[in-house]
Short mmCIF file of C-alpha atoms in Angstrom, two decimals:
data_model
loop_
_atom_site.label_atom_id
_atom_site.label_comp_id
_atom_site.label_asym_id
_atom_site.label_seq_id
_atom_site.Cartn_x
_atom_site.Cartn_y
_atom_site.Cartn_z
CA MET A 358 -16.28 20.39 -23.55
CA SER A 359 -12.93 18.67 -23.89
CA ALA A 360 -12.11 15.18 -22.69
CA SER A 361 -10.01 16.67 -19.91
CA GLN A 362 -13.01 18.56 -18.60
CA ILE A 363 -15.24 15.51 -18.83
CA ILE A 364 -12.80 13.51 -16.72
CA PHE A 365 -12.58 16.35 -14.23
CA TYR A 366 -16.35 16.48 -13.86
CA LEU A 367 -16.59 12.69 -13.56
CA ILE A 368 -14.07 12.64 -10.71
CA SER A 369 -15.77 15.59 -9.03
CA ALA A 370 -19.15 13.90 -9.30
CA PHE A 371 -17.65 10.79 -7.73
CA ILE A 372 -16.21 12.80 -4.83
CA LEU A 373 -19.44 14.71 -4.21
CA GLY A 374 -21.63 11.62 -4.59
CA CYS A 375 -19.59 9.66 -2.08
CA GLY A 376 -19.60 12.66 0.24
CA ILE A 377 -23.39 12.92 0.10
CA LEU A 378 -23.73 9.17 0.71
CA ALA A 379 -21.35 9.42 3.66
CA MET A 380 -23.59 12.09 5.16
CA THR A 381 -26.94 10.49 4.50
CA THR A 382 -26.39 6.81 5.28
CA ARG A 383 -27.59 5.77 8.71
CA LYS A 384 -25.06 3.00 9.25
CA ILE A 385 -21.94 4.47 10.74
CA PHE A 386 -19.50 1.97 9.26
CA ARG A 387 -20.84 2.56 5.76
CA SER A 388 -20.50 6.26 6.32
CA ALA A 389 -16.82 5.75 7.04
CA ILE A 390 -16.40 3.66 3.88
CA TRP A 391 -18.09 6.33 1.73
CA LEU A 392 -15.80 8.91 3.30
CA LEU A 393 -12.88 6.67 2.33
CA PHE A 394 -14.05 6.59 -1.30
CA SER A 395 -14.55 10.33 -1.30
CA LEU A 396 -10.97 10.88 -0.10
CA VAL A 397 -9.62 8.44 -2.69
CA GLY A 398 -11.53 10.50 -5.26
CA VAL A 399 -9.77 13.65 -4.08
CA ALA A 400 -6.44 11.86 -4.50
CA ALA A 401 -7.52 10.86 -8.02
CA LEU A 402 -8.24 14.52 -8.75
CA TYR A 403 -4.73 15.45 -7.63
CA PHE A 404 -3.30 12.72 -9.84
CA TRP A 405 -5.35 14.03 -12.75
CA MET A 406 -3.90 17.50 -12.14
CA GLN A 407 -0.45 15.85 -12.04
CA VAL A 408 0.45 17.04 -8.56
CA GLU A 409 1.57 13.54 -7.68
CA PHE A 410 3.28 14.44 -4.44
CA ILE A 411 0.13 15.92 -2.95
CA ALA A 412 -1.86 12.94 -4.24
CA ALA A 413 0.46 10.44 -2.58
CA VAL A 414 0.44 12.40 0.67
CA GLN A 415 -3.36 12.61 0.49
CA ILE A 416 -3.52 8.81 0.33
CA VAL A 417 -0.87 8.21 3.00
CA VAL A 418 -2.31 10.68 5.48
CA TYR A 419 -6.08 10.65 4.93
CA VAL A 420 -6.83 7.28 3.36
CA GLY A 421 -4.12 5.27 5.08
CA GLY A 422 -4.11 7.07 8.40
CA ILE A 423 -7.12 9.08 9.44
CA VAL A 424 -9.91 6.91 8.04
CA VAL A 425 -8.25 3.81 9.51
CA LEU A 426 -8.34 5.53 12.90
CA ILE A 427 -11.99 6.52 12.37
CA ILE A 428 -12.88 2.91 11.53
CA PHE A 429 -10.92 1.73 14.54
CA SER A 430 -12.85 3.96 16.87
CA ILE A 431 -16.11 2.79 15.26
CA PHE A 432 -15.09 -0.85 15.81
CA LEU A 433 -14.24 -0.24 19.42
CA THR A 434 -17.01 2.09 20.53
CA GLN A 435 -20.15 1.78 18.41
CA GLN A 436 -22.60 -0.96 17.62
CA SER A 437 -21.42 -0.65 14.10
CA GLY A 438 -23.98 -2.90 12.44
CA LYS A 439 -27.08 -1.16 13.80
CA GLU A 440 -28.88 1.64 12.03
CA MET A 441 -28.66 4.90 13.84
CA PRO A 442 -31.93 6.66 14.75
CA LYS A 443 -33.37 9.17 12.30
CA PRO A 444 -32.33 12.70 13.13
CA PRO A 445 -35.16 14.99 14.22
CA LEU A 446 -36.79 17.19 11.56
CA GLY A 447 -35.42 20.40 12.99
CA ARG A 448 -31.88 19.17 12.64
CA ASN A 449 -32.51 18.13 9.05
CA ILE A 450 -33.81 21.57 8.16
CA ALA A 451 -30.87 23.23 9.88
CA ALA A 452 -28.43 20.98 8.03
CA VAL A 453 -30.00 21.76 4.65
CA LEU A 454 -29.95 25.48 5.45
CA ALA A 455 -26.27 25.31 6.46
CA VAL A 456 -25.41 23.54 3.21
CA LEU A 457 -27.35 26.12 1.19
CA PHE A 458 -25.62 29.02 2.89
CA GLY A 459 -22.21 27.44 2.44
CA PHE A 460 -22.94 26.85 -1.23
CA ALA A 461 -24.22 30.39 -1.68
CA LEU A 462 -21.09 31.81 -0.05
CA THR A 463 -18.66 29.87 -2.26
CA PHE A 464 -20.76 30.55 -5.33
CA LEU A 465 -20.79 34.29 -4.67
CA LEU A 466 -17.06 34.36 -3.98
CA ILE A 467 -16.24 32.50 -7.20
CA ASN A 468 -18.75 34.57 -9.14
CA LYS A 469 -17.20 37.81 -7.93
CA TYR A 470 -13.51 37.04 -8.07
CA GLY A 471 -13.36 34.01 -10.35
CA PHE A 472 -10.27 31.94 -11.07
CA THR A 473 -7.51 34.04 -12.56
CA ASP A 474 -4.82 32.57 -14.76
CA GLN A 475 -1.43 33.10 -13.12
CA GLY A 476 0.26 32.88 -16.49
CA LYS A 477 3.04 30.61 -15.29
CA ALA A 478 3.38 26.86 -14.90
CA PHE A 479 2.74 25.40 -11.48
CA ASP A 480 6.05 24.13 -10.08
CA TRP A 481 5.37 21.25 -7.75
CA SER A 482 8.61 19.25 -7.79
CA VAL A 483 9.34 17.42 -4.55
CA ASN A 484 12.72 19.13 -4.24
CA LYS A 485 11.13 22.56 -4.34
CA ILE A 486 8.48 21.64 -1.78
CA GLY A 487 11.21 20.32 0.52
CA THR A 488 13.50 23.33 0.31
CA GLN A 489 10.61 25.75 0.65
CA MET A 490 9.30 23.99 3.73
CA LEU A 491 12.63 23.98 5.57
CA ASN A 492 13.81 27.38 4.38
CA THR A 493 14.41 30.11 6.96
CA GLY A 494 14.87 32.85 4.38
CA GLU A 495 12.25 34.81 2.53
CA GLN A 496 9.09 32.83 1.76
CA GLY A 497 10.45 29.94 3.80
CA PHE A 498 8.11 27.89 5.93
CA ALA A 499 10.52 26.71 8.61
CA LEU A 500 8.86 28.65 11.43
CA PRO A 501 5.26 27.53 10.76
CA PHE A 502 6.58 24.02 10.29
CA GLU A 503 8.24 24.07 13.71
CA VAL A 504 5.17 25.63 15.35
CA VAL A 505 2.96 22.90 13.93
CA SER A 506 5.48 20.27 15.08
CA ILE A 507 5.37 21.61 18.64
CA LEU A 508 1.57 21.68 18.55
CA LEU A 509 1.50 18.04 17.45
CA LEU A 510 4.07 17.11 20.10
CA ALA A 511 1.94 18.78 22.76
CA ALA A 512 -1.13 16.89 21.53
CA MET A 513 0.81 13.62 21.67
CA VAL A 514 2.04 14.24 25.20
CA GLY A 515 -1.52 15.15 26.18
CA CYS A 516 -2.84 11.88 24.75
CA ILE A 517 -0.24 9.88 26.64
CA VAL A 518 -1.09 11.68 29.89
CA ILE A 519 -4.81 11.00 29.44
CA ALA A 520 -4.20 7.36 28.58
CA MET A 521 -1.82 6.84 31.50
CA ARG A 522 -3.92 8.42 34.21
CA SER A 523 -5.37 5.26 35.73
CA LYS A 524 -2.20 3.21 35.53
CA PRO A 525 -0.42 4.01 38.84
CA GLU A 526 -3.56 3.35 40.93
CA GLU A 527 -3.94 -0.18 39.61
CA LYS A 528 -0.54 -1.31 40.76
CA MET B 1064 -8.60 17.92 -26.37
CA HIS B 1065 -6.35 16.00 -24.13
CA LEU B 1066 -7.40 12.48 -24.91
CA LEU B 1067 -7.74 12.75 -28.66
CA ALA B 1068 -4.22 14.01 -29.20
CA ILE B 1069 -2.81 11.09 -27.30
CA ASP B 1070 -0.06 8.86 -28.62
CA TRP B 1071 -2.01 5.69 -29.44
CA PHE B 1072 1.11 3.56 -29.62
CA LEU B 1073 1.97 4.62 -26.10
CA LEU B 1074 -1.49 3.55 -24.98
CA ILE B 1075 -1.19 0.14 -26.64
CA GLU B 1076 2.33 -0.31 -25.35
CA LYS B 1077 1.29 0.47 -21.78
CA ALA B 1078 -1.78 -1.76 -22.04
CA ILE B 1079 0.38 -4.68 -23.16
CA LEU B 1080 2.89 -3.93 -20.41
CA ILE B 1081 0.15 -3.83 -17.76
CA LEU B 1082 -1.29 -7.09 -19.03
CA LEU B 1083 2.13 -8.74 -18.99
CA ILE B 1084 3.09 -7.57 -15.53
CA VAL B 1085 -0.24 -8.46 -13.97
CA THR B 1086 -0.03 -11.90 -15.57
CA VAL B 1087 3.52 -12.35 -14.29
CA CYS B 1088 2.40 -11.37 -10.78
CA LEU B 1089 -0.57 -13.73 -10.85
CA VAL B 1090 1.35 -16.69 -12.23
CA THR B 1091 4.16 -16.13 -9.76
CA ALA B 1092 1.66 -15.97 -6.91
CA MET B 1093 0.03 -19.17 -8.19
CA TYR B 1094 3.31 -21.02 -8.22
CA ALA B 1095 4.30 -19.44 -4.91
CA THR B 1096 1.52 -21.53 -3.33
CA TRP B 1097 3.13 -24.63 -4.82
CA GLY B 1098 6.55 -23.41 -3.72
CA GLU B 1099 5.27 -22.79 -0.22
CA ARG B 1100 4.08 -26.40 0.09
CA LYS B 1101 7.28 -27.78 -1.33
CA VAL B 1102 9.44 -25.66 0.97
CA ALA B 1103 7.31 -26.64 3.95
CA ALA B 1104 7.62 -30.29 2.95
CA ILE B 1105 11.38 -30.13 2.58
CA ILE B 1106 11.79 -28.37 5.92
CA GLN B 1107 9.51 -30.89 7.63
CA ASP B 1108 11.11 -33.84 5.86
CA ARG B 1109 8.10 -34.72 3.72
CA ARG B 1110 7.57 -34.94 -0.02
CA GLY B 1111 4.94 -32.28 -0.56
CA PRO B 1112 2.49 -32.22 -3.48
CA ASN B 1113 3.68 -34.74 -6.09
CA ARG B 1114 0.53 -36.25 -7.63
CA ALA B 1115 -0.74 -33.69 -10.13
CA GLY B 1116 1.78 -33.56 -12.95
CA PRO B 1117 5.55 -33.88 -12.66
CA PHE B 1118 6.72 -32.79 -9.20
CA GLY B 1119 3.13 -31.80 -8.49
CA LEU B 1120 3.48 -28.84 -10.84
CA PHE B 1121 -0.21 -28.86 -11.78
CA GLN B 1122 -1.28 -28.67 -8.15
CA PRO B 1123 -1.96 -24.87 -8.26
CA LEU B 1124 -4.20 -25.35 -11.31
CA ALA B 1125 -6.13 -28.04 -9.51
CA ASP B 1126 -6.45 -25.79 -6.46
CA GLY B 1127 -7.67 -22.92 -8.59
CA LEU B 1128 -10.22 -25.14 -10.30
CA LYS B 1129 -11.38 -26.39 -6.93
CA LEU B 1130 -11.84 -22.85 -5.63
CA PHE B 1131 -13.85 -21.89 -8.73
CA MET B 1132 -16.08 -24.93 -8.45
CA LYS B 1133 -16.88 -24.49 -4.76
CA GLU B 1134 -20.25 -23.16 -3.79
CA GLU B 1135 -20.16 -19.50 -3.05
CA ILE B 1136 -21.65 -18.78 0.32
CA ILE B 1137 -22.54 -15.28 1.45
CA PRO B 1138 -23.71 -15.31 5.06
CA ASN B 1139 -27.23 -13.99 5.62
CA ALA B 1140 -26.19 -11.65 8.39
CA SER B 1141 -23.31 -10.15 6.44
CA VAL B 1142 -23.33 -6.80 4.68
CA LYS B 1143 -23.32 -8.03 1.10
CA PHE B 1144 -21.81 -5.03 -0.67
CA LEU B 1145 -18.89 -4.76 1.74
CA PHE B 1146 -18.52 -8.53 1.88
CA VAL B 1147 -17.81 -8.56 -1.83
CA LEU B 1148 -15.77 -5.35 -1.71
CA GLY B 1149 -13.29 -6.69 0.85
CA PRO B 1150 -11.47 -9.31 -1.25
CA GLY B 1151 -11.61 -6.96 -4.24
CA ILE B 1152 -9.76 -4.23 -2.39
CA ALA B 1153 -7.23 -6.74 -1.08
CA MET B 1154 -6.49 -7.91 -4.63
CA VAL B 1155 -6.39 -4.45 -6.21
CA THR B 1156 -4.03 -2.99 -3.63
CA ALA B 1157 -1.80 -6.04 -3.91
CA LEU B 1158 -1.50 -5.61 -7.69
CA MET B 1159 -1.34 -1.82 -7.89
CA THR B 1160 2.14 -1.51 -6.43
CA SER B 1161 3.59 -3.27 -9.47
CA ALA B 1162 2.78 -0.21 -11.59
CA VAL B 1163 5.73 1.91 -10.44
CA ILE B 1164 8.39 -0.79 -10.16
CA PRO B 1165 11.03 -0.64 -12.90
CA TRP B 1166 10.96 -4.22 -14.14
CA GLY B 1167 13.90 -3.80 -16.46
CA GLY B 1168 15.89 -1.24 -18.41
CA THR B 1169 14.80 0.36 -21.67
CA ILE B 1170 14.55 -1.96 -24.65
CA HIS B 1171 14.42 -1.06 -28.32
CA ILE B 1172 11.81 -2.94 -30.28
CA PHE B 1173 10.04 -1.91 -33.53
CA GLY B 1174 12.00 1.34 -33.54
CA ARG B 1175 10.64 2.46 -30.21
CA ASP B 1176 12.27 2.86 -26.80
CA ILE B 1177 10.15 0.92 -24.39
CA ALA B 1178 10.80 1.38 -20.68
CA LEU B 1179 9.82 -1.71 -18.73
CA GLN B 1180 7.99 0.35 -16.16
CA ILE B 1181 4.31 1.17 -16.36
CA ALA B 1182 4.50 4.62 -14.77
CA ASP B 1183 7.69 6.40 -13.81
CA ILE B 1184 5.94 8.88 -11.57
CA ASN B 1185 7.87 11.47 -9.69
CA VAL B 1186 6.97 10.14 -6.27
CA GLY B 1187 7.47 6.40 -6.91
CA ILE B 1188 8.38 5.30 -3.43
CA LEU B 1189 5.69 7.43 -1.82
CA PHE B 1190 3.16 5.81 -4.14
CA VAL B 1191 4.28 2.35 -3.02
CA PHE B 1192 3.95 3.46 0.57
CA ALA B 1193 0.49 4.92 -0.05
CA ILE B 1194 -0.79 1.73 -1.66
CA VAL B 1195 0.65 -0.39 1.14
CA SER B 1196 -1.20 1.75 3.64
CA MET B 1197 -4.43 1.11 1.72
CA GLY B 1198 -3.93 -2.65 1.89
CA VAL B 1199 -5.31 -2.69 5.40
CA TYR B 1200 -8.83 -1.95 4.11
CA GLY B 1201 -9.19 -5.33 2.44
CA ILE B 1202 -8.78 -7.01 5.80
CA MET B 1203 -10.79 -4.48 7.77
CA ILE B 1204 -13.81 -4.33 5.47
CA GLY B 1205 -13.87 -8.07 4.88
CA GLY B 1206 -13.51 -8.87 8.56
CA TRP B 1207 -16.24 -6.48 9.59
CA ALA B 1208 -18.71 -7.33 6.85
CA SER B 1209 -18.59 -11.05 7.71
CA ASN B 1210 -20.50 -10.25 10.90
CA ASN B 1211 -18.48 -12.77 12.85
CA LYS B 1212 -16.78 -11.96 16.11
CA PHE B 1213 -13.64 -13.92 15.28
CA SER B 1214 -13.33 -12.22 11.90
CA LEU B 1215 -13.77 -8.81 13.48
CA LEU B 1216 -11.14 -9.56 16.12
CA ALA B 1217 -8.74 -10.74 13.43
CA ALA B 1218 -9.46 -7.64 11.37
CA ILE B 1219 -8.69 -5.34 14.30
CA ARG B 1220 -5.50 -7.27 14.96
CA GLY B 1221 -4.42 -7.12 11.35
CA ALA B 1222 -5.18 -3.44 11.02
CA SER B 1223 -3.38 -2.37 14.17
CA GLN B 1224 -0.42 -4.54 13.28
CA MET B 1225 -0.16 -3.02 9.83
CA ILE B 1226 -0.44 0.54 11.13
CA SER B 1227 2.20 -0.11 13.77
CA TYR B 1228 4.70 -1.55 11.34
CA GLU B 1229 4.13 1.11 8.71
CA LEU B 1230 5.87 3.56 11.02
CA PRO B 1231 9.33 1.94 11.27
CA MET B 1232 9.01 1.06 7.58
CA GLY B 1233 8.55 4.72 6.70
CA LEU B 1234 11.43 5.74 8.96
CA ALA B 1235 13.72 3.16 7.34
CA LEU B 1236 12.69 4.54 3.97
CA ILE B 1237 13.50 8.12 5.02
CA SER B 1238 17.10 7.19 5.77
CA LEU B 1239 17.29 5.49 2.39
CA LEU B 1240 15.95 8.64 0.74
CA MET B 1241 18.68 10.66 2.46
CA VAL B 1242 21.30 8.44 0.85
CA THR B 1243 19.85 8.49 -2.66
CA GLY B 1244 18.36 11.98 -2.67
CA SER B 1245 15.42 11.08 -4.88
CA VAL B 1246 12.00 9.49 -4.56
CA ARG B 1247 11.88 8.27 -8.16
CA LEU B 1248 12.31 4.51 -8.32
CA GLY B 1249 14.06 4.72 -11.66
CA VAL B 1250 16.75 6.94 -10.12
CA PHE B 1251 17.14 4.46 -7.26
CA VAL B 1252 17.94 1.68 -9.70
CA ASP B 1253 20.17 3.79 -11.97
CA GLN B 1254 22.32 4.78 -9.02
CA GLN B 1255 22.68 1.18 -7.97
CA VAL B 1256 23.42 -0.07 -11.49
CA ASN B 1257 26.26 2.43 -11.78
CA GLY B 1258 27.45 2.20 -8.18
CA VAL B 1259 27.09 0.09 -5.09
CA TRP B 1260 23.86 -1.55 -3.95
CA ASN B 1261 22.03 0.42 -1.30
CA VAL B 1262 22.16 -2.41 1.21
CA VAL B 1263 25.85 -1.59 1.66
CA TYR B 1264 24.97 1.91 2.85
CA GLN B 1265 21.85 0.92 4.75
CA PRO B 1266 22.23 -2.56 6.29
CA LEU B 1267 20.26 -1.65 9.40
CA GLY B 1268 17.63 0.13 7.33
CA PHE B 1269 17.19 -2.94 5.17
CA PHE B 1270 16.90 -5.16 8.23
CA ILE B 1271 14.12 -2.97 9.66
CA PHE B 1272 12.41 -2.77 6.27
CA PHE B 1273 12.52 -6.55 5.89
CA ILE B 1274 10.93 -7.18 9.29
CA CYS B 1275 8.23 -4.62 8.52
CA ALA B 1276 7.60 -6.22 5.14
CA LEU B 1277 7.04 -9.54 6.90
CA ALA B 1278 4.54 -7.85 9.20
CA GLU B 1279 2.78 -6.02 6.36
CA CYS B 1280 2.32 -9.27 4.46
CA ASN B 1281 0.90 -10.95 7.57
CA ARG B 1282 3.50 -13.67 7.39
CA THR B 1283 4.79 -15.70 10.29
CA PRO B 1284 6.05 -14.73 12.83
CA PHE B 1285 3.54 -11.89 12.41
CA ASP B 1286 0.51 -13.85 11.19
CA LEU B 1287 -1.60 -12.93 14.20
CA PRO B 1288 -4.67 -12.15 12.05
CA GLU B 1289 -4.67 -15.80 10.99
CA ALA B 1290 -3.81 -17.39 14.32
CA GLU B 1291 -5.89 -20.56 13.95
CA ASN B 1292 -5.64 -21.66 17.56
CA GLU B 1293 -7.03 -18.36 18.82
CA LEU B 1294 -9.34 -17.20 16.03
CA ASN B 1295 -10.47 -20.39 14.28
CA PHE B 1296 -9.32 -19.20 10.89
CA GLY B 1297 -8.82 -15.46 10.78
CA TYR B 1298 -10.43 -12.51 9.04
CA HIS B 1299 -11.48 -14.59 6.03
CA GLN B 1300 -13.34 -17.16 8.07
CA GLU B 1301 -16.74 -16.64 6.43
CA TYR B 1302 -15.39 -16.56 2.90
CA SER B 1303 -15.60 -19.41 0.47
CA SER B 1304 -14.93 -20.14 -3.16
CA MET B 1305 -12.94 -17.59 -5.15
CA LYS B 1306 -13.44 -14.82 -2.60
CA LEU B 1307 -11.35 -16.82 -0.18
CA GLY B 1308 -9.05 -17.49 -3.10
CA PHE B 1309 -8.65 -13.73 -3.61
CA TYR B 1310 -7.58 -13.22 -0.02
CA LEU B 1311 -5.09 -16.08 -0.11
CA PHE B 1312 -3.85 -15.02 -3.52
CA ALA B 1313 -3.45 -11.40 -2.46
CA GLU B 1314 -1.17 -12.56 0.33
CA TYR B 1315 1.14 -14.32 -2.12
CA ILE B 1316 1.10 -11.39 -4.53
CA ASN B 1317 1.97 -9.11 -1.64
CA MET B 1318 4.85 -11.37 -0.75
CA PHE B 1319 6.20 -11.37 -4.27
CA ILE B 1320 5.74 -7.63 -4.76
CA SER B 1321 7.37 -6.77 -1.45
CA GLY B 1322 10.28 -9.01 -2.41
CA VAL B 1323 10.58 -7.11 -5.68
CA VAL B 1324 10.28 -3.75 -3.91
CA MET B 1325 13.03 -4.74 -1.49
CA SER B 1326 15.25 -5.84 -4.37
CA THR B 1327 14.56 -2.53 -6.12
CA LEU B 1328 15.28 -0.43 -3.06
CA TYR B 1329 18.23 -2.26 -1.53
CA PHE B 1330 19.55 -4.88 -3.94
CA GLY B 1331 20.07 -3.06 -7.18
CA GLY B 1332 16.69 -3.64 -8.83
CA TYR B 1333 17.15 -5.14 -12.29
CA ASP B 1334 20.93 -4.84 -12.04
CA ILE B 1335 22.59 -8.11 -13.00
CA PRO B 1336 25.26 -8.68 -10.34
CA PHE B 1337 28.93 -8.71 -11.41
CA VAL B 1338 28.01 -7.86 -15.00
CA ASN B 1339 28.38 -4.52 -16.71
CA GLU B 1340 25.19 -4.31 -18.78
CA ALA B 1341 26.31 -1.24 -20.72
CA ALA B 1342 29.22 -3.24 -22.22
CA PHE B 1343 26.81 -5.31 -24.32
CA GLY B 1344 25.46 -2.29 -26.11
CA ASP B 1345 21.93 -2.03 -27.45
CA VAL B 1346 20.58 -5.54 -27.70
CA TRP B 1347 17.02 -6.50 -26.85
CA TRP B 1348 17.83 -9.57 -24.81
CA ILE B 1349 19.70 -7.62 -22.17
CA GLY B 1350 16.33 -6.15 -21.15
CA ALA B 1351 14.92 -9.64 -20.80
CA LEU B 1352 17.94 -10.71 -18.76
CA GLU B 1353 17.52 -7.72 -16.46
CA PHE B 1354 13.89 -8.63 -15.99
CA LEU B 1355 14.91 -12.18 -15.10
CA ALA B 1356 17.49 -10.85 -12.63
CA LEU B 1357 14.81 -8.84 -10.83
CA MET B 1358 12.48 -11.86 -10.84
CA ALA B 1359 15.23 -14.02 -9.36
CA LYS B 1360 15.92 -11.50 -6.61
CA GLY B 1361 12.22 -11.24 -5.80
CA LEU B 1362 11.85 -15.01 -5.72
CA ILE B 1363 14.82 -15.35 -3.38
CA PHE B 1364 12.98 -13.06 -0.98
CA VAL B 1365 9.81 -15.11 -1.38
CA PHE B 1366 11.84 -18.19 -0.49
CA ILE B 1367 13.27 -16.47 2.61
CA PHE B 1368 9.72 -15.53 3.64
CA MET B 1369 8.69 -19.18 3.39
CA TRP B 1370 11.82 -20.36 5.15
CA ILE B 1371 11.01 -18.03 8.06
CA ARG B 1372 7.40 -19.17 8.11
CA TRP B 1373 8.28 -22.82 8.58
CA THR B 1374 11.06 -22.22 11.11
CA ILE B 1375 9.94 -19.52 13.50
CA PRO B 1376 6.85 -19.77 15.73
CA ARG B 1377 4.24 -17.04 15.99
CA PHE B 1378 4.66 -14.07 18.31
CA ARG B 1379 2.26 -13.31 21.11
CA TYR B 1380 0.29 -10.14 20.50
CA ASP B 1381 1.99 -8.03 23.17
CA GLN B 1382 5.37 -9.20 21.92
CA LEU B 1383 4.39 -8.05 18.45
CA MET B 1384 3.45 -4.57 19.64
CA ASP B 1385 6.54 -4.44 21.84
CA LEU B 1386 8.82 -5.25 18.94
CA GLY B 1387 7.15 -2.70 16.69
CA TRP B 1388 6.92 0.30 18.98
CA LYS B 1389 9.68 -0.14 21.54
CA LYS B 1390 12.42 -1.72 19.45
CA LEU B 1391 11.97 -1.06 15.75
CA VAL B 1392 10.86 2.58 15.97
CA PRO B 1393 13.79 3.72 18.16
CA LEU B 1394 16.16 1.64 16.06
CA ALA B 1395 14.85 3.23 12.87
CA LEU B 1396 15.13 6.70 14.41
CA LEU B 1397 18.73 5.95 15.42
CA ASN B 1398 19.45 4.74 11.90
CA MET B 1399 17.95 7.93 10.51
CA LEU B 1400 20.05 10.08 12.84
CA ILE B 1401 23.30 8.31 11.98
CA THR B 1402 22.53 8.48 8.27
CA ALA B 1403 21.77 12.19 8.52
CA VAL B 1404 25.04 12.87 10.32
CA VAL B 1405 27.06 10.87 7.81
CA VAL B 1406 25.36 12.49 4.82
CA LEU B 1407 25.99 15.97 6.26
CA TRP B 1408 29.59 15.03 7.06
CA ARG B 1409 30.30 13.90 3.52
CA ASN B 1410 28.83 17.02 2.01
#
């Protein structure tokens, strides 16, 4: 096993360990912190694979954005210091079964098809990502990009409508 | 066999560079505390610290010693792991940004070309932005783990303030990226060394970025998380000894680093103004001079930060949110639009 592989497995173990801790801890704030570490680990994996753009975006979006929002909602809604009640046995069994089936599915898929070597270097330069994303020609992603933008816009308008509903009555 | 085939000199060189830069950041932050007191004293017509050493220059050392000697108190009701983690994260995120800043040009020593930049990664500015967005966790985790209502309130304030001001900051950056056409910090500086400083193209963008930097560093007029009259002390209320020191220190490091980042982005980086560096040829001391130029620019920003702190009163919280969302974001969008039109026009 080469040093590169050892580092890969170390990072993966860190990600998985933090993920398991995030699932099993019964304090909701700690769960969010473990999730944070797990996502930082994923970013580290991207850095190790030298796809720096994806790594930076991973940190900006997930670590800097989504987990902050999760923690915010925990602060504002939950009794974040209290331990949550133990889940009933049935739910535990179901969760373990779901994990086993998910694992079996991925394992079988990888076992059958494996990872094939594409034979060419992975081109990840920021320029290329940018032109590809806004390209209308062949293999361009302009249309999906716009569709996603409209979806997000709709979600934003929806949020504002929900948040504004009680305002006019108060005045 | 990735690691074994590595260039050991590169490893040593980078290790020395990291050590140097971290030391520079820490010492600057240490003396920034002294500078802050002196600036405050001058503005308020006092003398400031003048007992320890000449001009009170040993005051930071005395403060540091005091912080180390203090009893370390961890509240019983706190969550110990997170309580310790909070200041650590604050410090790490404050220092990490220095890794991608080009601190000077390339120098030739011992027959090697040494770039005064720890990592010239392809996404430099995005990395800075990512680390800045992680800085909020130091405050959030520390404030929550203290198990104190005032700390928690301050943490929520700090976090929402930082998230709000990240947005116009990012938008200001986008218009800057349109002008330069690269996200590599080295390219930013090269362009400015050979041409005009970016602030000429992006005065409004710089203005927005500067205000956001003030807010990200939790400096007055945006120091709502530390509003003593409302929150007693702020998110670090329960901290004592060097943990408190870490939080206070991280603030000064942040100030210095954001000054350096602003100089790099808008004020030519390590470019020495009115001097053509290339005319001197390959001499080692030009690298040192460039480094000093960047330090000077950063320190000027630190001084402006302090000047603002001791002149302008604190905002109210709704004013803060108002400024961020209703004024800076539309302004930044407008700036982006105008920049885009001009860039398209010139092409």
